[in-house]
mmCIF file of C-alpha atoms in Angstrom:
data_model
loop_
_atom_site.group_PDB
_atom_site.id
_atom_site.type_symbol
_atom_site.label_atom_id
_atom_site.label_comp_id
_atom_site.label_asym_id
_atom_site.label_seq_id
_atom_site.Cartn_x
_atom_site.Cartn_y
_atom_site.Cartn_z
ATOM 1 C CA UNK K 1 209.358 73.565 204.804
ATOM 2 C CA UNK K 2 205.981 71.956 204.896
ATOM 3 C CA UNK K 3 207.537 68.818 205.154
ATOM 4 C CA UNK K 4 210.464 68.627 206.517
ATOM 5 C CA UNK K 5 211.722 65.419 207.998
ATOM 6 C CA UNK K 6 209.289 63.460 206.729
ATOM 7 C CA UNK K 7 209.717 60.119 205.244
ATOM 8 C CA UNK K 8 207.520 60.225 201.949
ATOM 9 C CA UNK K 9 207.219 57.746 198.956
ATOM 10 C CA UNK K 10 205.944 59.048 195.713
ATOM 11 C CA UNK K 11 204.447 56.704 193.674
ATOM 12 C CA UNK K 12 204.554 57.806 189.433
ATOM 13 C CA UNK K 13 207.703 60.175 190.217
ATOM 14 C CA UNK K 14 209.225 59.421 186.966
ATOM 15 C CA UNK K 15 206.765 62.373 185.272
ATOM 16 C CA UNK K 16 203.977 64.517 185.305
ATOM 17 C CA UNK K 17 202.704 65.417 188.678
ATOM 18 C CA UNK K 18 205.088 62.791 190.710
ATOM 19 C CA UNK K 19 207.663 64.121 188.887
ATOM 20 C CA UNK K 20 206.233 67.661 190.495
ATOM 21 C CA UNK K 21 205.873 66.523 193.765
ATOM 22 C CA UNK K 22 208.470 64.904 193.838
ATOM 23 C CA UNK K 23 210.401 68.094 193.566
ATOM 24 C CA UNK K 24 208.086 70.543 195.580
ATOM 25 C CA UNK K 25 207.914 67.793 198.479
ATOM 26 C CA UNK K 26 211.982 68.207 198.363
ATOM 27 C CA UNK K 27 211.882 71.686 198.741
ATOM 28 C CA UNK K 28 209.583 71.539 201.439
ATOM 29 C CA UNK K 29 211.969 69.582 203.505
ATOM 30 C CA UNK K 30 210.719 65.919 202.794
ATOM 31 C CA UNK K 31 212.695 62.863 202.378
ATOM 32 C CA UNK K 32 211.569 60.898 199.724
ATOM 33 C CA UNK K 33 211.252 57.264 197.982
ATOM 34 C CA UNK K 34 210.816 58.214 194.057
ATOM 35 C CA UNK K 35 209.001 55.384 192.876
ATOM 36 C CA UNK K 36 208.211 54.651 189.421
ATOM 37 C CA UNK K 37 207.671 52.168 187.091
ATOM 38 C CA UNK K 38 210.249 52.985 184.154
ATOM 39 C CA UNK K 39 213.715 53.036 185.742
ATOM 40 C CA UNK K 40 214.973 55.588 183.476
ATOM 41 C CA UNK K 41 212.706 58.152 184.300
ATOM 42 C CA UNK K 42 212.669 57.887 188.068
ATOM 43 C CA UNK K 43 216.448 58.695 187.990
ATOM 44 C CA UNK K 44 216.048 61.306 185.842
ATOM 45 C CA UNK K 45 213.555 62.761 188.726
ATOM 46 C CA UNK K 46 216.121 61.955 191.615
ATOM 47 C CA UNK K 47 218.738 63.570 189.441
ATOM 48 C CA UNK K 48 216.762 66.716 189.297
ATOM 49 C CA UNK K 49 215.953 66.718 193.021
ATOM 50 C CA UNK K 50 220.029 66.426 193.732
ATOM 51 C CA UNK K 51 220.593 69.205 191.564
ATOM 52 C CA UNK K 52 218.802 71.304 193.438
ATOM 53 C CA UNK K 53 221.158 70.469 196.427
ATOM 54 C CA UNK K 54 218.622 67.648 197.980
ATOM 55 C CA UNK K 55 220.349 64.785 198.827
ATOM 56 C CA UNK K 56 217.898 62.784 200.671
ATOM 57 C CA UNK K 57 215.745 61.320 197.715
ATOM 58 C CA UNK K 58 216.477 57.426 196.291
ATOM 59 C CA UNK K 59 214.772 55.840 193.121
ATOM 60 C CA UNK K 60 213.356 52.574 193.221
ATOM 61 C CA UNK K 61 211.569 50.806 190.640
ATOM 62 C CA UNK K 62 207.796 49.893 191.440
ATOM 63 C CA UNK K 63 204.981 48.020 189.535
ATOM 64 C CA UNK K 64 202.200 49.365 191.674
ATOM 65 C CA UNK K 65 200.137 45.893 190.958
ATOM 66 C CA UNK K 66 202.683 44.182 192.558
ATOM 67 C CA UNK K 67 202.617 43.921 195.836
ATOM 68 C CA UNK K 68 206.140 43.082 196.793
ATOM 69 C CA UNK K 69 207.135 45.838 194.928
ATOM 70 C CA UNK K 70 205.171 48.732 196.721
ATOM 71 C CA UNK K 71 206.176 46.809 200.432
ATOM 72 C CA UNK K 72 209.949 46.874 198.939
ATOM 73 C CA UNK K 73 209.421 51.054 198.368
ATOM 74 C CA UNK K 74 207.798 51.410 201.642
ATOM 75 C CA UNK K 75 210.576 48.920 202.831
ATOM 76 C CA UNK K 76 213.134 51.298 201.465
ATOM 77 C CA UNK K 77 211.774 54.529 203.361
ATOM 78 C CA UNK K 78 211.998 52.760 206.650
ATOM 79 C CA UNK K 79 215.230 51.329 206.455
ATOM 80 C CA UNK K 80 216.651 54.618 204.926
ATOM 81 C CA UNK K 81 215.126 57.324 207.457
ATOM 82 C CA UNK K 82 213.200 55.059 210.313
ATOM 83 C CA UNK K 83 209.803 55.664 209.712
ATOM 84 C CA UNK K 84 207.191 56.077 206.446
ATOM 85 C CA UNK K 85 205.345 59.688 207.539
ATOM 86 C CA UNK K 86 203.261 60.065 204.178
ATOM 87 C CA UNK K 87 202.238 58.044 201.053
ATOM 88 C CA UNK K 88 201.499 59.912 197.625
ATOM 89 C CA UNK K 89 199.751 57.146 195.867
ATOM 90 C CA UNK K 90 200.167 59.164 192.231
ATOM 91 C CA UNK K 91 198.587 56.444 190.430
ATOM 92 C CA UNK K 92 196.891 55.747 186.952
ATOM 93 C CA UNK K 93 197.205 55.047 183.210
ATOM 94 C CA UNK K 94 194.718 56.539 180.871
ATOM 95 C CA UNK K 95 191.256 55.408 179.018
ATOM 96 C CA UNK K 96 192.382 53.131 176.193
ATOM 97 C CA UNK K 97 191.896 54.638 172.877
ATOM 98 C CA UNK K 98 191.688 52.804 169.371
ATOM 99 C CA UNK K 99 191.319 54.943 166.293
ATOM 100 C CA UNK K 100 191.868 58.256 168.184
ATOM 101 C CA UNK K 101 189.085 58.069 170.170
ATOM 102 C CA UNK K 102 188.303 57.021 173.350
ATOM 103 C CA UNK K 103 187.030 52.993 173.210
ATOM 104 C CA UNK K 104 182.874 53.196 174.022
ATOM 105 C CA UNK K 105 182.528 51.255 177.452
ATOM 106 C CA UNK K 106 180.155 48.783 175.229
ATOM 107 C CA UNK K 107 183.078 48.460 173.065
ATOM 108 C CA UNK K 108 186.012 47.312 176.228
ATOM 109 C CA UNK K 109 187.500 44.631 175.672
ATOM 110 C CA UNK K 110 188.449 42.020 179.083
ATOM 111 C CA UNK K 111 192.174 43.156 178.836
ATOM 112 C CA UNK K 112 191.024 47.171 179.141
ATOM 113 C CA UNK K 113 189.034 46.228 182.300
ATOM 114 C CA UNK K 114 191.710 44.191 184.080
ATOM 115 C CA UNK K 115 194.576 46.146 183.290
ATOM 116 C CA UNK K 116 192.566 49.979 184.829
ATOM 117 C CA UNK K 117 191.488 48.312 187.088
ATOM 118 C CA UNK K 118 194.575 46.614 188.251
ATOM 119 C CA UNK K 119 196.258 49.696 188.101
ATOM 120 C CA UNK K 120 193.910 52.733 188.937
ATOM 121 C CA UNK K 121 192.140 51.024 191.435
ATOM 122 C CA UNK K 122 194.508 47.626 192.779
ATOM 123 C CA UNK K 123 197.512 50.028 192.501
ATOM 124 C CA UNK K 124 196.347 52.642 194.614
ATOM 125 C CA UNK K 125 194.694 50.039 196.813
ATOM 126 C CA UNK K 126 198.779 47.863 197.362
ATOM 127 C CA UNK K 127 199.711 51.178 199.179
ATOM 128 C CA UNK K 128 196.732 52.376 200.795
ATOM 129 C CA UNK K 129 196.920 49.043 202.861
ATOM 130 C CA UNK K 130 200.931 48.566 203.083
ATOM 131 C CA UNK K 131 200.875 52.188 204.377
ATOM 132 C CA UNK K 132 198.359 51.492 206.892
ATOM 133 C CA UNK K 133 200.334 48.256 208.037
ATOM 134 C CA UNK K 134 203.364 50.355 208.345
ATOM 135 C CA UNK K 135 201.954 53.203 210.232
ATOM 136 C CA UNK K 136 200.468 50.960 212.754
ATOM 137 C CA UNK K 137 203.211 49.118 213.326
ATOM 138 C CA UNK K 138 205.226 52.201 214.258
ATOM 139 C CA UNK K 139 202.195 52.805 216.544
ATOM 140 C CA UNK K 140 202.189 56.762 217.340
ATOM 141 C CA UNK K 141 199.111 57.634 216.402
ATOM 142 C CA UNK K 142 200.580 59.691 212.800
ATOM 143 C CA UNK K 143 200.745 59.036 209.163
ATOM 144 C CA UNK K 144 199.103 60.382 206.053
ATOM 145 C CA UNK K 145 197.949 58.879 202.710
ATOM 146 C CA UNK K 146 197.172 61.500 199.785
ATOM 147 C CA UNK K 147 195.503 59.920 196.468
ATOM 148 C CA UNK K 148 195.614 60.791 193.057
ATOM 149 C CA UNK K 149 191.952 60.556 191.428
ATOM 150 C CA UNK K 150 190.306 62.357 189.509
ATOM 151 C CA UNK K 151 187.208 65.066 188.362
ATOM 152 C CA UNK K 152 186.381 61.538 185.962
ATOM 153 C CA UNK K 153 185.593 60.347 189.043
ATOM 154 C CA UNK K 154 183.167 62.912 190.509
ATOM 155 C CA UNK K 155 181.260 64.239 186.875
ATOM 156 C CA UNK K 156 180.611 62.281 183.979
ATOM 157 C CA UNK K 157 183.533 63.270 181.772
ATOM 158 C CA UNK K 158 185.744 61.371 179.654
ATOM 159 C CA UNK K 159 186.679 57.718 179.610
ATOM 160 C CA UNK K 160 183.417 55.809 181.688
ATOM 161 C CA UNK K 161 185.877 52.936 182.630
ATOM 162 C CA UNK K 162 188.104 55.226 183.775
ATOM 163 C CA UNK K 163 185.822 57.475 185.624
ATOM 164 C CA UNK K 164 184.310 54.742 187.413
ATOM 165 C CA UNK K 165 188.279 53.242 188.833
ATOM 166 C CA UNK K 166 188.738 56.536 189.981
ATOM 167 C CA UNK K 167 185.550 57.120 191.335
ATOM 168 C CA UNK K 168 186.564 53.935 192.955
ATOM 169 C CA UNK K 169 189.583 55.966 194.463
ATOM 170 C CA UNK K 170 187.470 58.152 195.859
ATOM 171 C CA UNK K 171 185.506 55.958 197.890
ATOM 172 C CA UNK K 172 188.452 53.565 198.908
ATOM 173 C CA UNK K 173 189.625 57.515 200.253
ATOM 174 C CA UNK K 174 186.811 58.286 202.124
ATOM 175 C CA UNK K 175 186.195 54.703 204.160
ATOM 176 C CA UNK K 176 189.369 54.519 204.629
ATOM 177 C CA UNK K 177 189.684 57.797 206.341
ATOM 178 C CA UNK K 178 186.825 56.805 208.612
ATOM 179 C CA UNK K 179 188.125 53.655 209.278
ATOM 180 C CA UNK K 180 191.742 55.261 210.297
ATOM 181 C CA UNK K 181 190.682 57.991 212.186
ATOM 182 C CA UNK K 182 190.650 56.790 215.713
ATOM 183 C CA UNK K 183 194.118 55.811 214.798
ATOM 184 C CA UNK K 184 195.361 59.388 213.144
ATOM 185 C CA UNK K 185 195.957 58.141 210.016
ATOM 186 C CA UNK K 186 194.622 61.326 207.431
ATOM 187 C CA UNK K 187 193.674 59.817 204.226
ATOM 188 C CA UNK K 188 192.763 62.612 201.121
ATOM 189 C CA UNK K 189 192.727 62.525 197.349
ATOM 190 C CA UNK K 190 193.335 65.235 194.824
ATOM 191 C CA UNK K 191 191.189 65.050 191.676
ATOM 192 C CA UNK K 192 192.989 66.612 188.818
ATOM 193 C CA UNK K 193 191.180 68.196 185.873
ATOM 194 C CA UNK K 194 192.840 68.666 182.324
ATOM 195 C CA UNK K 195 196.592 68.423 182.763
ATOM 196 C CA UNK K 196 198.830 68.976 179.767
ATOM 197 C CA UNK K 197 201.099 65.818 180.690
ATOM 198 C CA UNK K 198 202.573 62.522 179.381
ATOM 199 C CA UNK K 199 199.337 60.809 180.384
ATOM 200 C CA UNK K 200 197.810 58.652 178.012
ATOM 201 C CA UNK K 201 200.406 60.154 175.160
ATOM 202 C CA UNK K 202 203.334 57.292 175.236
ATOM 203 C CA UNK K 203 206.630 57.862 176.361
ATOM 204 C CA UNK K 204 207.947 60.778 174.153
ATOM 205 C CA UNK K 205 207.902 64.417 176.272
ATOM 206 C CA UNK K 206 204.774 65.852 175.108
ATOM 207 C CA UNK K 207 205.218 69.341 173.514
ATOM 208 C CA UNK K 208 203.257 72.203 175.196
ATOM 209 C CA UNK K 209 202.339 74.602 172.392
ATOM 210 C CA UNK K 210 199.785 77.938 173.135
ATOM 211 C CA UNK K 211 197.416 76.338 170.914
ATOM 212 C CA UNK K 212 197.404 73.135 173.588
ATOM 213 C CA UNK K 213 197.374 74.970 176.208
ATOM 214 C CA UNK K 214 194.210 77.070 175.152
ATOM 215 C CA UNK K 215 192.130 74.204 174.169
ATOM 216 C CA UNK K 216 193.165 72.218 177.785
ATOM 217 C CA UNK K 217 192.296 75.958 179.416
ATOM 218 C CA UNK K 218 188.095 76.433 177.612
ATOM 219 C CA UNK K 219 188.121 72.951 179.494
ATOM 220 C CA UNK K 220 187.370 75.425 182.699
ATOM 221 C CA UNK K 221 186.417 77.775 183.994
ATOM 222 C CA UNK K 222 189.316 79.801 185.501
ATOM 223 C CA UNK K 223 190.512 79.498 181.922
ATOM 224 C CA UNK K 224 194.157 78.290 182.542
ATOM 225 C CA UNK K 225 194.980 74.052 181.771
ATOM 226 C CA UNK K 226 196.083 72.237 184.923
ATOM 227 C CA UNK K 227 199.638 72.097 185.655
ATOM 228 C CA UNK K 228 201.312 69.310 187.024
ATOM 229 C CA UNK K 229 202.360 71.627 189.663
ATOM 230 C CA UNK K 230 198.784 72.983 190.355
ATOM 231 C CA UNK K 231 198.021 69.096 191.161
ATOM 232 C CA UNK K 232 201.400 68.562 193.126
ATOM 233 C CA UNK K 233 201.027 71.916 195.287
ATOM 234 C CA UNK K 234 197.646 70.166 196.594
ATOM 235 C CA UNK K 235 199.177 67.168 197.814
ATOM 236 C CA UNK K 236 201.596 68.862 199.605
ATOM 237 C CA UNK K 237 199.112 71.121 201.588
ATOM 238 C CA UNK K 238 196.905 67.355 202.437
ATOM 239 C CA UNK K 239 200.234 66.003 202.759
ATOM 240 C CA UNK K 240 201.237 68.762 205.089
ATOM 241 C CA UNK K 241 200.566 69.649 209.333
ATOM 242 C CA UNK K 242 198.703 72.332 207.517
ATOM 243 C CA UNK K 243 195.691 69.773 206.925
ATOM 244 C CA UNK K 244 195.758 67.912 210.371
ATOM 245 C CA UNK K 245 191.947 68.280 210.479
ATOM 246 C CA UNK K 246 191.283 67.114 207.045
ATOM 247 C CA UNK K 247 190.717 63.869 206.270
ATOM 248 C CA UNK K 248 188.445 61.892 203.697
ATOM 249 C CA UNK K 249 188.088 65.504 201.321
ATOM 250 C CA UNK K 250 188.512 64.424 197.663
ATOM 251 C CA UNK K 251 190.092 68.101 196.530
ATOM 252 C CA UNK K 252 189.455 68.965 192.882
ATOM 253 C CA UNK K 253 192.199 70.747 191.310
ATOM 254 C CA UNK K 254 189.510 72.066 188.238
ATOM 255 C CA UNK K 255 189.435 75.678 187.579
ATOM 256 C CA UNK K 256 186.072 75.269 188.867
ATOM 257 C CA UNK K 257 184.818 72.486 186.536
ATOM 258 C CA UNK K 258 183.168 70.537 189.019
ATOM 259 C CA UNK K 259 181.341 73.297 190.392
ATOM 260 C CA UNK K 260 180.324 74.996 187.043
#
């Protein structure tokens, strides 16, 4: 019970690792905001969490770009349990790819670099800085803000647009856990390897076959793919009392591919 009694919002609940932490955060005693951009999804996440005899989880539909609609999530927290504890800010969409391969960053078009930007970058940004308004307005010295990035964003590996709004994450992370910490706001990222998810594959459930599952495993060095969970467990520790004395760490979940 890692969490329990907190008032968390999960941004990207409606799969993949929000979908994970959205559950494990449950279990761990949290009370969550599922927020997520495709409606359909996001109740299929709350549904799951109530199934499991949770009750204190709500879905609320959230276009991270938009401002009013992360304030309206962070709204719906406070007026539901009194207080926003924690912000998972499990936000991105993939490299664009034309012609089964990733686009060339020579070859991105205007529209690529608004919208991963907008969304990778702006998207985590809306709730870093709503958070932050929230927390100090409640004014007792709390709060926590846990990041999805990325390995993209530490080596150079896959997508370069990509890698470089994550690595953007990363930073935004660490000066804003500097900035925060006379104030006790903890402020963290996770930074995912290989994950066999919906991520960059459209909206039909990806099959996880062996053969998938080796190929995302040689990717490192532990030999195993990333599992949604894997990223989600992470989050919960930063997320957790266990990490009061962490703040500005961007945490690769790899199998050790950053350090090979």
């Amino acid at each position: 019970m890692l969490l329990e009694g907190k008032s968390v919002v999960i941004m990207g609940a409606g799969s993949g690792v929000g979908r994970a932490a959205s559950l494990i955060f449950a279990r761990n005693g949290a009370k969550l905001i599922c927020a997520d951009l495709v409606a359909e999804r996001n109740e299929e996440t709350v549904g799951l969490i109530r199934e499991e005899g949770f009750t204190d989880a709500q879905a609320i539909t959230c276009n991270v770009v938009k401002e009013a609609d992360v304030q309206a999530a962070i709204d719906a927290a406070v007026s539901a349990y009194g207080r926003l504890d924690v912000i998972f800010n499990n936000v991105g969409i993939a490299s664009p790819v034309r012609n089964n391969a990733l686009v060339r960053f020579d070859e991105i078009t205007d529209e690529d670099f608004d919208q991963l930007n907008d969304v990778n970058f702006r998207g985590v940004g809306n709730g870093c800085r709503l958070a932050i308004r929230q927390f100090l307005k409640q004014g007792d010295h709390n709060g926590v803000i846990v990041n999805t990035a990325s390995v993209a964003g530490m080596v150079g590996w896959g997508g370069v647009l990509y890698g470089a709004t994550k690595g953007a994450v990363i930073q935004l992370t660490r000066g804003l856990a500097i900035e925060n910490a006379k104030n006790g706001i903890r402020v963290n990222a996770v930074c995912p390897a290989g994950m066999i998810t919906n991520f960059g594959a459209g909206s039909a459930p990806r099959v996880v076959t062996p053969e998938l599952e080796s190929m995302y495993g040689k990717q490192h060095p532990l030999g195993m793919p990333i599992s949604p969970e894997d990223c989600a467990n992470a989050a919960l520790f930063l997320a957790s009392d266990m990490a009061r004395n962490i703040t500005g760490v961007a945490l690769p979940v790899d199998g050790g591919y950053v350090a090979a």
